[in-house]
């Protein structure tokens, strides 16, 4: 269209001039030119995000505002950051890098960094699509997770995405796409072996430390089981916290590979590796409003299994009062979803619905739960923990075809009775860098003890996992590994007035006081009422 | 329950000790004790949010992590902030305050600041409720907006709230609650006069600068019209940008009051005052995904009218290709919603659906649109702009009972013909601090001109507002007030090959080049096709 008028402006060609104009006019957004160059100035501020700061005047001249997001480029390395502005801390031509940014870009003081405007990420249209109730294609889900990993999506955009999945729902295909994208977002463990077994518990039951018994049994049975576990969020101890009493769990991928190839089993902290990296970012968004869309939960769990190339997985779904799920039908649906999505991801899955109405084992808190675990492996210890662990291990062996149908549990029990599981566990502890000869009475149990006695005789009706967790945390766990609770009686037991029913352990006088305060406010143990009403 | 065991820990009572324990153990979250005291260290970093930073070690000891949100207290003033951590910039016992925080707390270097953990805000439950598809009570909506203003809600929580409103919908009652909460979140203009008139346009039409003509007409007719307008977001000029060519628009509340009490009218920038403060925060959340839940848009517009205590409001809803709405039925629904919600807010509203398929007026860009406005007020200028402005002004006078039914427009036209509106406009310009004697040829129009000529003869079918805005912005507007476009022909006009149909103005050679590039990529003017198909 259109020919030139008489006032014919001359063409601008040389890139340098463009950049000068860009500096003057900040039109890179409009025409995407090569960007602004600035000298790195390192600040040691940990911002909990990728943040850089610019001289206020220079920023304004370049259409950059506080909390505006842009791209930093050093060599071929690009990083999306959020900008803070400062009058004095950096001059024009300089850019201040906070700790996370310095680390990511491997930038040194005085190095030249290119600042570019951020193009609108394609995934924004896909998030809109989800908000509008349409389902996402595999490729669209991948782009969203990739942009999430590249830090191209803001908290607002991510929260909208999670909210949309929560309200609109996530179908099977989307769940599979999401799980696969999450797997691809991080590193994977490639043992090049088959089968690779794994287990997961949807959680909510205090003292439920089966993993530390299942793993040595499975490994002793000759199967690979590279187990990555989590730390406690609201509970008194996660498996990672508990294992850490005996050996380091913050172990890198290649070290994990070495350990598992040698001992067949390991129990490490998942957060320490880069497995299913996108999942951790999504959890940070889901947490504040506890937005747990079913499909996202399924993808979150199964992507972590897929990332270690698991072939056979057993999933423990405890139900009952105090557990995450109360209703059998809800649990059954979840079980079927795990099995079906797992199949689509190429994993054979068995889901077992277990009784989660009361705590498993006697100890609650890292060191106290270790005590239970070691006792069970020594052929003693809490019967319920031993039973459940052998059932899970046996089921897993049968699922993988390593035990005849119906014989799995017996095989698991044999491996405890002949102490092969104990031997294997000590071998794993040693390989992970712990003391393989640790004795139970060497465990660092807190020295401050407070005993709770029955106020009257009766039968224990309910022991509440959530309340016990609160009290154990008040006493210091999981931070203080010796803190926690020991249950001397369990639901169904008859108790006499004055009999000790539980003991609280703490490492400090202060914290045992906190626990006592919590105990005064919350009652973890209910006695059954016999006399409901007396009539005269 | 329970009596003490033999190891009887002594009770802790004194607050000081508690604070020490808090410092050692960071249990304030658990037992809510009085918090940590730190010495203020001021940093001039503009973070675009409320950010403070703490010594890394001290933070960790107090369960404070990067991006963790907490409360700072100075005297009775409390402020929710997000924490960054640093090894060296602040020592233990110090807290670094970024510019926004220093300002809010009026904190001085070395002052003692109390740091407290943030209690979970009640509004989180209400946001959950909305996510789960339930409608919010008036009181619940108020709490959410209050927490928003107190900075107690994170970006994630706010985005979830807006997403939930977008997907679940916002009913009449919620819209009214939201509007009222937004009004209460900011300052209000109290002239203690009646009636107070106002107007609003839902936007989307280039050059549609009716406000600057309607306001002087209404004021000349003897009615109060304190008009707050916005700046351009994606368009070539907002009313605030255009008025600013003639007079300052960043005017504080009491100054606005003085002006309006004197001249009856004013045209100021809404963002400069603290009107409907929560709305600006919500817009920041809505913008990235252009999430515009109808109820939120209604509340946003009407709260700004309510905040100036408007009694009668006329709302312009342009429809047609290139405008925000294309469909008449959608526009009618919106019109009825405005009227009904307005009634619930105590305002009498008329909504007029106008033809927005083509630009109004000839000029696009701040100075060029001023030219149109002044010409119209001088009795010349673009006919469409004059017609539309008089229709709106007339309708508003009738709505307020200041003109007999059917006579409003004629009265408005008289006020232009007898130059009373022009006189009033110059009076307003003067009171706002501009030059009341400004002449049209003194307007700072850009000196670089590029003319677009018709490539062939024909009739103009469509002139695209969105594309014209892009080109005008490429030329520099709204930042460069002299930049923009003049349309020499409008839709329906016959043009001959080679005839100039539009001119682009810019203040710089560089930017006219940007505009030319944009023109090469985008065609703002379509010629009607006569010969659709030739058959032989």
mmCIF file with all atom_site columns, C-alpha atoms in Angstrom, chain A residues 1-5 7 9-12 18 21 25 27 30-31 43-48 51 53 56 60-61 63 65-67 83-89 98 100 120 124 127-128 130-132 154-157 159-160 163-164 166-168 285 288-292 447-453 455 470 473-474 476-477 479 501 508-514 516-517 519-520 522-524, chain B residues 1-5 7 9-12 18 21 25 27 30-31 43-48 51 53 56 60-61 63 65-67 83-89 98 100 120 124 127-128 130-132 154-157 159-160 163-164 166-168 285 288-292 447-453 455 470 473-477 479 508-514 516-517 519-520 522-524:
data_model
loop_
_atom_site.group_PDB
_atom_site.id
_atom_site.type_symbol
_atom_site.label_atom_id
_atom_site.label_alt_id
_atom_site.label_comp_id
_atom_site.label_asym_id
_atom_site.label_entity_id
_atom_site.label_seq_id
_atom_site.pdbx_PDB_ins_code
_atom_site.Cartn_x
_atom_site.Cartn_y
_atom_site.Cartn_z
_atom_site.occupancy
_atom_site.B_iso_or_equiv
_atom_site.pdbx_formal_charge
_atom_site.auth_seq_id
_atom_site.auth_comp_id
_atom_site.auth_asym_id
_atom_site.auth_atom_id
_atom_site.pdbx_PDB_model_num
ATOM 1   C CA . UNK A 1 1   ? 0.000   0.000   0.000  1.00 0.00 ? 1   UNK A CA 1
ATOM 2   C CA . UNK A 1 2   ? 0.868   3.717   -0.217 1.00 0.00 ? 2   UNK A CA 1
ATOM 3   C CA . UNK A 1 3   ? 3.811   5.424   -1.964 1.00 0.00 ? 3   UNK A CA 1
ATOM 4   C CA . UNK A 1 4   ? 6.185   7.760   -0.157 1.00 0.00 ? 4   UNK A CA 1
ATOM 5   C CA . UNK A 1 5   ? 5.278   11.437  0.247  1.00 0.00 ? 5   UNK A CA 1
ATOM 6   C CA . UNK A 1 7   ? 9.084   14.194  3.089  1.00 0.00 ? 7   UNK A CA 1
ATOM 7   C CA . UNK A 1 9   ? 12.637  9.778   5.732  1.00 0.00 ? 9   UNK A CA 1
ATOM 8   C CA . UNK A 1 10  ? 15.888  7.867   5.111  1.00 0.00 ? 10  UNK A CA 1
ATOM 9   C CA . UNK A 1 11  ? 15.936  4.147   5.919  1.00 0.00 ? 11  UNK A CA 1
ATOM 10  C CA . UNK A 1 12  ? 17.739  3.013   9.023  1.00 0.00 ? 12  UNK A CA 1
ATOM 11  C CA . UNK A 1 18  ? 18.671  0.489   16.092 1.00 0.00 ? 18  UNK A CA 1
ATOM 12  C CA . UNK A 1 21  ? 17.258  4.114   19.258 1.00 0.00 ? 21  UNK A CA 1
ATOM 13  C CA . UNK A 1 25  ? 12.982  4.921   22.853 1.00 0.00 ? 25  UNK A CA 1
ATOM 14  C CA . UNK A 1 27  ? 10.776  0.060   21.135 1.00 0.00 ? 27  UNK A CA 1
ATOM 15  C CA . UNK A 1 30  ? 7.398   -3.357  19.170 1.00 0.00 ? 30  UNK A CA 1
ATOM 16  C CA . UNK A 1 31  ? 10.016  -4.484  16.728 1.00 0.00 ? 31  UNK A CA 1
ATOM 17  C CA . UNK A 1 43  ? 24.230  -8.771  45.011 1.00 0.00 ? 43  UNK A CA 1
ATOM 18  C CA . UNK A 1 44  ? 23.963  -11.630 47.488 1.00 0.00 ? 44  UNK A CA 1
ATOM 19  C CA . UNK A 1 45  ? 20.210  -11.244 48.014 1.00 0.00 ? 45  UNK A CA 1
ATOM 20  C CA . UNK A 1 46  ? 18.272  -14.535 47.945 1.00 0.00 ? 46  UNK A CA 1
ATOM 21  C CA . UNK A 1 47  ? 14.919  -13.426 46.588 1.00 0.00 ? 47  UNK A CA 1
ATOM 22  C CA . UNK A 1 48  ? 13.242  -16.805 46.301 1.00 0.00 ? 48  UNK A CA 1
ATOM 23  C CA . UNK A 1 51  ? 15.159  -11.114 40.242 1.00 0.00 ? 51  UNK A CA 1
ATOM 24  C CA . UNK A 1 53  ? 17.555  -4.811  39.226 1.00 0.00 ? 53  UNK A CA 1
ATOM 25  C CA . UNK A 1 56  ? 15.189  3.425   37.587 1.00 0.00 ? 56  UNK A CA 1
ATOM 26  C CA . UNK A 1 60  ? 11.722  3.736   32.420 1.00 0.00 ? 60  UNK A CA 1
ATOM 27  C CA . UNK A 1 61  ? 13.437  4.748   29.173 1.00 0.00 ? 61  UNK A CA 1
ATOM 28  C CA . UNK A 1 63  ? 9.534   0.552   29.048 1.00 0.00 ? 63  UNK A CA 1
ATOM 29  C CA . UNK A 1 65  ? 8.572   -1.119  35.200 1.00 0.00 ? 65  UNK A CA 1
ATOM 30  C CA . UNK A 1 66  ? 8.900   -2.605  38.719 1.00 0.00 ? 66  UNK A CA 1
ATOM 31  C CA . UNK A 1 67  ? 7.893   -6.298  38.743 1.00 0.00 ? 67  UNK A CA 1
ATOM 32  C CA . UNK A 1 83  ? 12.996  -6.466  37.488 1.00 0.00 ? 83  UNK A CA 1
ATOM 33  C CA . UNK A 1 84  ? 13.316  -4.346  40.610 1.00 0.00 ? 84  UNK A CA 1
ATOM 34  C CA . UNK A 1 85  ? 14.363  -0.716  40.130 1.00 0.00 ? 85  UNK A CA 1
ATOM 35  C CA . UNK A 1 86  ? 16.911  1.331   42.064 1.00 0.00 ? 86  UNK A CA 1
ATOM 36  C CA . UNK A 1 87  ? 18.077  4.932   41.939 1.00 0.00 ? 87  UNK A CA 1
ATOM 37  C CA . UNK A 1 88  ? 21.561  4.391   43.321 1.00 0.00 ? 88  UNK A CA 1
ATOM 38  C CA . UNK A 1 89  ? 22.495  0.747   43.819 1.00 0.00 ? 89  UNK A CA 1
ATOM 39  C CA . UNK A 1 98  ? 20.386  -11.346 42.881 1.00 0.00 ? 98  UNK A CA 1
ATOM 40  C CA . UNK A 1 100 ? 19.587  -16.980 42.102 1.00 0.00 ? 100 UNK A CA 1
ATOM 41  C CA . UNK A 1 120 ? 4.222   -13.147 25.186 1.00 0.00 ? 120 UNK A CA 1
ATOM 42  C CA . UNK A 1 124 ? -0.968  -18.017 27.774 1.00 0.00 ? 124 UNK A CA 1
ATOM 43  C CA . UNK A 1 127 ? -4.230  -21.370 29.807 1.00 0.00 ? 127 UNK A CA 1
ATOM 44  C CA . UNK A 1 128 ? -7.044  -19.172 28.456 1.00 0.00 ? 128 UNK A CA 1
ATOM 45  C CA . UNK A 1 130 ? -8.444  -24.195 29.816 1.00 0.00 ? 130 UNK A CA 1
ATOM 46  C CA . UNK A 1 131 ? -10.096 -21.321 31.679 1.00 0.00 ? 131 UNK A CA 1
ATOM 47  C CA . UNK A 1 132 ? -12.773 -21.364 28.973 1.00 0.00 ? 132 UNK A CA 1
ATOM 48  C CA . UNK A 1 154 ? 4.086   -15.444 36.182 1.00 0.00 ? 154 UNK A CA 1
ATOM 49  C CA . UNK A 1 155 ? 2.567   -16.568 39.475 1.00 0.00 ? 155 UNK A CA 1
ATOM 50  C CA . UNK A 1 156 ? -0.706  -15.050 38.299 1.00 0.00 ? 156 UNK A CA 1
ATOM 51  C CA . UNK A 1 157 ? -0.712  -17.033 35.059 1.00 0.00 ? 157 UNK A CA 1
ATOM 52  C CA . UNK A 1 159 ? -2.414  -19.795 39.531 1.00 0.00 ? 159 UNK A CA 1
ATOM 53  C CA . UNK A 1 160 ? -5.023  -19.229 36.832 1.00 0.00 ? 160 UNK A CA 1
ATOM 54  C CA . UNK A 1 163 ? -7.495  -22.891 39.237 1.00 0.00 ? 163 UNK A CA 1
ATOM 55  C CA . UNK A 1 164 ? -8.821  -23.703 35.774 1.00 0.00 ? 164 UNK A CA 1
ATOM 56  C CA . UNK A 1 166 ? -9.337  -27.436 39.568 1.00 0.00 ? 166 UNK A CA 1
ATOM 57  C CA . UNK A 1 167 ? -12.700 -26.035 38.420 1.00 0.00 ? 167 UNK A CA 1
ATOM 58  C CA . UNK A 1 168 ? -12.884 -27.392 34.861 1.00 0.00 ? 168 UNK A CA 1
ATOM 59  C CA . UNK A 1 285 ? 1.151   -22.861 43.409 1.00 0.00 ? 285 UNK A CA 1
ATOM 60  C CA . UNK A 1 288 ? -1.617  -21.803 49.454 1.00 0.00 ? 288 UNK A CA 1
ATOM 61  C CA . UNK A 1 289 ? -5.205  -22.675 48.562 1.00 0.00 ? 289 UNK A CA 1
ATOM 62  C CA . UNK A 1 290 ? -4.669  -26.464 48.782 1.00 0.00 ? 290 UNK A CA 1
ATOM 63  C CA . UNK A 1 291 ? -5.875  -26.760 45.209 1.00 0.00 ? 291 UNK A CA 1
ATOM 64  C CA . UNK A 1 292 ? -5.487  -30.464 44.458 1.00 0.00 ? 292 UNK A CA 1
ATOM 65  C CA . UNK A 1 447 ? 15.793  -36.572 76.778 1.00 0.00 ? 447 UNK A CA 1
ATOM 66  C CA . UNK A 1 448 ? 12.805  -34.550 77.940 1.00 0.00 ? 448 UNK A CA 1
ATOM 67  C CA . UNK A 1 449 ? 9.857   -36.852 78.476 1.00 0.00 ? 449 UNK A CA 1
ATOM 68  C CA . UNK A 1 450 ? 6.267   -36.142 79.375 1.00 0.00 ? 450 UNK A CA 1
ATOM 69  C CA . UNK A 1 451 ? 3.969   -39.076 80.047 1.00 0.00 ? 451 UNK A CA 1
ATOM 70  C CA . UNK A 1 452 ? 0.239   -38.969 79.540 1.00 0.00 ? 452 UNK A CA 1
ATOM 71  C CA . UNK A 1 453 ? -1.790  -41.284 81.764 1.00 0.00 ? 453 UNK A CA 1
ATOM 72  C CA . UNK A 1 455 ? -7.725  -40.288 83.476 1.00 0.00 ? 455 UNK A CA 1
ATOM 73  C CA . UNK A 1 470 ? 0.566   -31.397 65.787 1.00 0.00 ? 470 UNK A CA 1
ATOM 74  C CA . UNK A 1 473 ? 5.709   -30.943 65.840 1.00 0.00 ? 473 UNK A CA 1
ATOM 75  C CA . UNK A 1 474 ? 5.202   -28.813 68.939 1.00 0.00 ? 474 UNK A CA 1
ATOM 76  C CA . UNK A 1 476 ? 10.198  -30.252 67.829 1.00 0.00 ? 476 UNK A CA 1
ATOM 77  C CA . UNK A 1 477 ? 9.887   -32.916 65.148 1.00 0.00 ? 477 UNK A CA 1
ATOM 78  C CA . UNK A 1 479 ? 13.505  -30.549 62.821 1.00 0.00 ? 479 UNK A CA 1
ATOM 79  C CA . UNK A 1 501 ? -0.975  -44.363 77.333 1.00 0.00 ? 501 UNK A CA 1
ATOM 80  C CA . UNK A 1 508 ? 14.494  -29.117 74.809 1.00 0.00 ? 508 UNK A CA 1
ATOM 81  C CA . UNK A 1 509 ? 12.668  -28.020 77.932 1.00 0.00 ? 509 UNK A CA 1
ATOM 82  C CA . UNK A 1 510 ? 11.040  -25.229 75.949 1.00 0.00 ? 510 UNK A CA 1
ATOM 83  C CA . UNK A 1 511 ? 9.596   -27.451 73.300 1.00 0.00 ? 511 UNK A CA 1
ATOM 84  C CA . UNK A 1 512 ? 8.255   -30.052 75.695 1.00 0.00 ? 512 UNK A CA 1
ATOM 85  C CA . UNK A 1 513 ? 6.371   -27.085 77.190 1.00 0.00 ? 513 UNK A CA 1
ATOM 86  C CA . UNK A 1 514 ? 4.997   -26.247 73.745 1.00 0.00 ? 514 UNK A CA 1
ATOM 87  C CA . UNK A 1 516 ? 2.228   -29.849 76.800 1.00 0.00 ? 516 UNK A CA 1
ATOM 88  C CA . UNK A 1 517 ? 0.357   -26.683 75.822 1.00 0.00 ? 517 UNK A CA 1
ATOM 89  C CA . UNK A 1 519 ? -1.803  -31.500 74.622 1.00 0.00 ? 519 UNK A CA 1
ATOM 90  C CA . UNK A 1 520 ? -3.891  -29.314 76.916 1.00 0.00 ? 520 UNK A CA 1
ATOM 91  C CA . UNK A 1 522 ? -6.020  -31.116 71.798 1.00 0.00 ? 522 UNK A CA 1
ATOM 92  C CA . UNK A 1 523 ? -6.981  -34.639 72.848 1.00 0.00 ? 523 UNK A CA 1
ATOM 93  C CA . UNK A 1 524 ? -5.359  -37.278 70.591 1.00 0.00 ? 524 UNK A CA 1
ATOM 94  C CA . UNK B 2 1   ? -5.819  -35.166 80.624 1.00 0.00 ? 1   UNK B CA 1
ATOM 95  C CA . UNK B 2 2   ? -2.589  -36.723 82.023 1.00 0.00 ? 2   UNK B CA 1
ATOM 96  C CA . UNK B 2 3   ? -0.540  -35.876 85.143 1.00 0.00 ? 3   UNK B CA 1
ATOM 97  C CA . UNK B 2 4   ? 3.158   -34.922 85.079 1.00 0.00 ? 4   UNK B CA 1
ATOM 98  C CA . UNK B 2 5   ? 5.855   -37.620 84.949 1.00 0.00 ? 5   UNK B CA 1
ATOM 99  C CA . UNK B 2 7   ? 10.913  -35.362 84.796 1.00 0.00 ? 7   UNK B CA 1
ATOM 100 C CA . UNK B 2 9   ? 9.889   -29.360 83.307 1.00 0.00 ? 9   UNK B CA 1
ATOM 101 C CA . UNK B 2 10  ? 9.493   -25.916 84.893 1.00 0.00 ? 10  UNK B CA 1
ATOM 102 C CA . UNK B 2 11  ? 6.863   -23.563 83.466 1.00 0.00 ? 11  UNK B CA 1
ATOM 103 C CA . UNK B 2 12  ? 7.959   -20.641 81.283 1.00 0.00 ? 12  UNK B CA 1
ATOM 104 C CA . UNK B 2 18  ? 9.317   -16.508 75.134 1.00 0.00 ? 18  UNK B CA 1
ATOM 105 C CA . UNK B 2 21  ? 12.812  -18.977 72.558 1.00 0.00 ? 21  UNK B CA 1
ATOM 106 C CA . UNK B 2 25  ? 13.263  -21.846 67.758 1.00 0.00 ? 25  UNK B CA 1
ATOM 107 C CA . UNK B 2 27  ? 7.766   -21.183 67.094 1.00 0.00 ? 27  UNK B CA 1
ATOM 108 C CA . UNK B 2 30  ? 2.797   -22.291 66.498 1.00 0.00 ? 30  UNK B CA 1
ATOM 109 C CA . UNK B 2 31  ? 2.017   -20.243 69.572 1.00 0.00 ? 31  UNK B CA 1
ATOM 110 C CA . UNK B 2 43  ? 17.518  0.462   50.623 1.00 0.00 ? 43  UNK B CA 1
ATOM 111 C CA . UNK B 2 44  ? 16.315  2.531   47.697 1.00 0.00 ? 44  UNK B CA 1
ATOM 112 C CA . UNK B 2 45  ? 15.190  -0.459  45.642 1.00 0.00 ? 45  UNK B CA 1
ATOM 113 C CA . UNK B 2 46  ? 11.753  -0.059  44.028 1.00 0.00 ? 46  UNK B CA 1
ATOM 114 C CA . UNK B 2 47  ? 10.528  -3.646  43.933 1.00 0.00 ? 47  UNK B CA 1
ATOM 115 C CA . UNK B 2 48  ? 7.046   -3.040  42.601 1.00 0.00 ? 48  UNK B CA 1
ATOM 116 C CA . UNK B 2 51  ? 9.542   -6.330  50.043 1.00 0.00 ? 51  UNK B CA 1
ATOM 117 C CA . UNK B 2 53  ? 15.018  -8.429  53.534 1.00 0.00 ? 53  UNK B CA 1
ATOM 118 C CA . UNK B 2 56  ? 19.612  -15.472 55.871 1.00 0.00 ? 56  UNK B CA 1
ATOM 119 C CA . UNK B 2 60  ? 15.987  -19.610 58.783 1.00 0.00 ? 60  UNK B CA 1
ATOM 120 C CA . UNK B 2 61  ? 16.060  -19.671 62.602 1.00 0.00 ? 61  UNK B CA 1
ATOM 121 C CA . UNK B 2 63  ? 11.035  -20.279 59.911 1.00 0.00 ? 63  UNK B CA 1
ATOM 122 C CA . UNK B 2 65  ? 12.091  -18.519 53.800 1.00 0.00 ? 65  UNK B CA 1
ATOM 123 C CA . UNK B 2 66  ? 12.652  -16.532 50.578 1.00 0.00 ? 66  UNK B CA 1
ATOM 124 C CA . UNK B 2 67  ? 9.353   -15.161 49.203 1.00 0.00 ? 67  UNK B CA 1
ATOM 125 C CA . UNK B 2 83  ? 10.934  -11.403 52.562 1.00 0.00 ? 83  UNK B CA 1
ATOM 126 C CA . UNK B 2 84  ? 14.116  -11.646 50.541 1.00 0.00 ? 84  UNK B CA 1
ATOM 127 C CA . UNK B 2 85  ? 17.175  -13.069 52.305 1.00 0.00 ? 85  UNK B CA 1
ATOM 128 C CA . UNK B 2 86  ? 20.764  -11.823 52.283 1.00 0.00 ? 86  UNK B CA 1
ATOM 129 C CA . UNK B 2 87  ? 24.022  -13.055 53.808 1.00 0.00 ? 87  UNK B CA 1
ATOM 130 C CA . UNK B 2 88  ? 25.768  -9.687  54.081 1.00 0.00 ? 88  UNK B CA 1
ATOM 131 C CA . UNK B 2 89  ? 23.585  -6.720  53.188 1.00 0.00 ? 89  UNK B CA 1
ATOM 132 C CA . UNK B 2 98  ? 12.873  -1.531  50.087 1.00 0.00 ? 98  UNK B CA 1
ATOM 133 C CA . UNK B 2 100 ? 7.803   0.965   49.038 1.00 0.00 ? 100 UNK B CA 1
ATOM 134 C CA . UNK B 2 120 ? -3.710  -17.184 57.533 1.00 0.00 ? 120 UNK B CA 1
ATOM 135 C CA . UNK B 2 124 ? -8.603  -17.640 51.792 1.00 0.00 ? 124 UNK B CA 1
ATOM 136 C CA . UNK B 2 127 ? -11.739 -17.699 47.789 1.00 0.00 ? 127 UNK B CA 1
ATOM 137 C CA . UNK B 2 128 ? -11.934 -21.492 48.210 1.00 0.00 ? 128 UNK B CA 1
ATOM 138 C CA . UNK B 2 130 ? -15.820 -19.268 45.197 1.00 0.00 ? 130 UNK B CA 1
ATOM 139 C CA . UNK B 2 131 ? -13.510 -21.824 43.556 1.00 0.00 ? 131 UNK B CA 1
ATOM 140 C CA . UNK B 2 132 ? -15.971 -24.494 44.675 1.00 0.00 ? 132 UNK B CA 1
ATOM 141 C CA . UNK B 2 154 ? -0.553  -13.328 47.468 1.00 0.00 ? 154 UNK B CA 1
ATOM 142 C CA . UNK B 2 155 ? -0.594  -13.054 43.670 1.00 0.00 ? 155 UNK B CA 1
ATOM 143 C CA . UNK B 2 156 ? -1.454  -16.743 43.571 1.00 0.00 ? 156 UNK B CA 1
ATOM 144 C CA . UNK B 2 157 ? -4.445  -16.341 45.873 1.00 0.00 ? 157 UNK B CA 1
ATOM 145 C CA . UNK B 2 159 ? -5.307  -14.960 40.603 1.00 0.00 ? 159 UNK B CA 1
ATOM 146 C CA . UNK B 2 160 ? -7.284  -17.945 41.889 1.00 0.00 ? 160 UNK B CA 1
ATOM 147 C CA . UNK B 2 163 ? -10.125 -17.116 37.826 1.00 0.00 ? 163 UNK B CA 1
ATOM 148 C CA . UNK B 2 164 ? -12.914 -18.463 40.020 1.00 0.00 ? 164 UNK B CA 1
ATOM 149 C CA . UNK B 2 166 ? -14.317 -15.755 35.630 1.00 0.00 ? 166 UNK B CA 1
ATOM 150 C CA . UNK B 2 167 ? -15.277 -19.434 35.443 1.00 0.00 ? 167 UNK B CA 1
ATOM 151 C CA . UNK B 2 168 ? -18.006 -19.610 38.102 1.00 0.00 ? 168 UNK B CA 1
ATOM 152 C CA . UNK B 2 285 ? -4.294  -9.479  38.143 1.00 0.00 ? 285 UNK B CA 1
ATOM 153 C CA . UNK B 2 288 ? -2.001  -10.823 31.947 1.00 0.00 ? 288 UNK B CA 1
ATOM 154 C CA . UNK B 2 289 ? -4.719  -13.272 30.882 1.00 0.00 ? 289 UNK B CA 1
ATOM 155 C CA . UNK B 2 290 ? -7.277  -10.561 30.015 1.00 0.00 ? 290 UNK B CA 1
ATOM 156 C CA . UNK B 2 291 ? -9.653  -12.166 32.481 1.00 0.00 ? 291 UNK B CA 1
ATOM 157 C CA . UNK B 2 292 ? -12.678 -9.864  32.401 1.00 0.00 ? 292 UNK B CA 1
ATOM 158 C CA . UNK B 2 447 ? 7.018   17.201  12.196 1.00 0.00 ? 447 UNK B CA 1
ATOM 159 C CA . UNK B 2 448 ? 7.751   13.917  10.438 1.00 0.00 ? 448 UNK B CA 1
ATOM 160 C CA . UNK B 2 449 ? 4.904   13.103  8.104  1.00 0.00 ? 449 UNK B CA 1
ATOM 161 C CA . UNK B 2 450 ? 4.230   10.052  5.974  1.00 0.00 ? 450 UNK B CA 1
ATOM 162 C CA . UNK B 2 451 ? 1.261   10.116  3.644  1.00 0.00 ? 451 UNK B CA 1
ATOM 163 C CA . UNK B 2 452 ? -0.589  7.010   2.518  1.00 0.00 ? 452 UNK B CA 1
ATOM 164 C CA . UNK B 2 453 ? -2.255  7.244   -0.884 1.00 0.00 ? 453 UNK B CA 1
ATOM 165 C CA . UNK B 2 455 ? -3.411  2.352   -4.629 1.00 0.00 ? 455 UNK B CA 1
ATOM 166 C CA . UNK B 2 470 ? -0.883  -0.060  16.478 1.00 0.00 ? 470 UNK B CA 1
ATOM 167 C CA . UNK B 2 473 ? 1.806   3.704   18.761 1.00 0.00 ? 473 UNK B CA 1
ATOM 168 C CA . UNK B 2 474 ? 4.618   2.723   16.396 1.00 0.00 ? 474 UNK B CA 1
ATOM 169 C CA . UNK B 2 475 ? 4.826   6.425   15.475 1.00 0.00 ? 475 UNK B CA 1
ATOM 170 C CA . UNK B 2 476 ? 5.277   7.228   19.170 1.00 0.00 ? 476 UNK B CA 1
ATOM 171 C CA . UNK B 2 477 ? 1.882   7.960   20.677 1.00 0.00 ? 477 UNK B CA 1
ATOM 172 C CA . UNK B 2 479 ? 4.237   8.911   24.841 1.00 0.00 ? 479 UNK B CA 1
ATOM 173 C CA . UNK B 2 508 ? 11.256  11.412  15.263 1.00 0.00 ? 508 UNK B CA 1
ATOM 174 C CA . UNK B 2 509 ? 12.674  9.993   12.056 1.00 0.00 ? 509 UNK B CA 1
ATOM 175 C CA . UNK B 2 510 ? 13.196  6.669   13.813 1.00 0.00 ? 510 UNK B CA 1
ATOM 176 C CA . UNK B 2 511 ? 9.630   6.289   14.885 1.00 0.00 ? 511 UNK B CA 1
ATOM 177 C CA . UNK B 2 512 ? 8.130   7.292   11.558 1.00 0.00 ? 512 UNK B CA 1
ATOM 178 C CA . UNK B 2 513 ? 10.223  4.388   10.237 1.00 0.00 ? 513 UNK B CA 1
ATOM 179 C CA . UNK B 2 514 ? 8.678   2.104   12.855 1.00 0.00 ? 514 UNK B CA 1
ATOM 180 C CA . UNK B 2 516 ? 6.043   2.683   8.085  1.00 0.00 ? 516 UNK B CA 1
ATOM 181 C CA . UNK B 2 517 ? 7.190   -0.833  8.945  1.00 0.00 ? 517 UNK B CA 1
ATOM 182 C CA . UNK B 2 519 ? 1.978   0.029   7.797  1.00 0.00 ? 519 UNK B CA 1
ATOM 183 C CA . UNK B 2 520 ? 3.766   -2.407  5.502  1.00 0.00 ? 520 UNK B CA 1
ATOM 184 C CA . UNK B 2 522 ? -0.900  -4.085  8.559  1.00 0.00 ? 522 UNK B CA 1
ATOM 185 C CA . UNK B 2 523 ? -3.569  -2.572  6.319  1.00 0.00 ? 523 UNK B CA 1
ATOM 186 C CA . UNK B 2 524 ? -5.887  -0.217  8.252  1.00 0.00 ? 524 UNK B CA 1
#
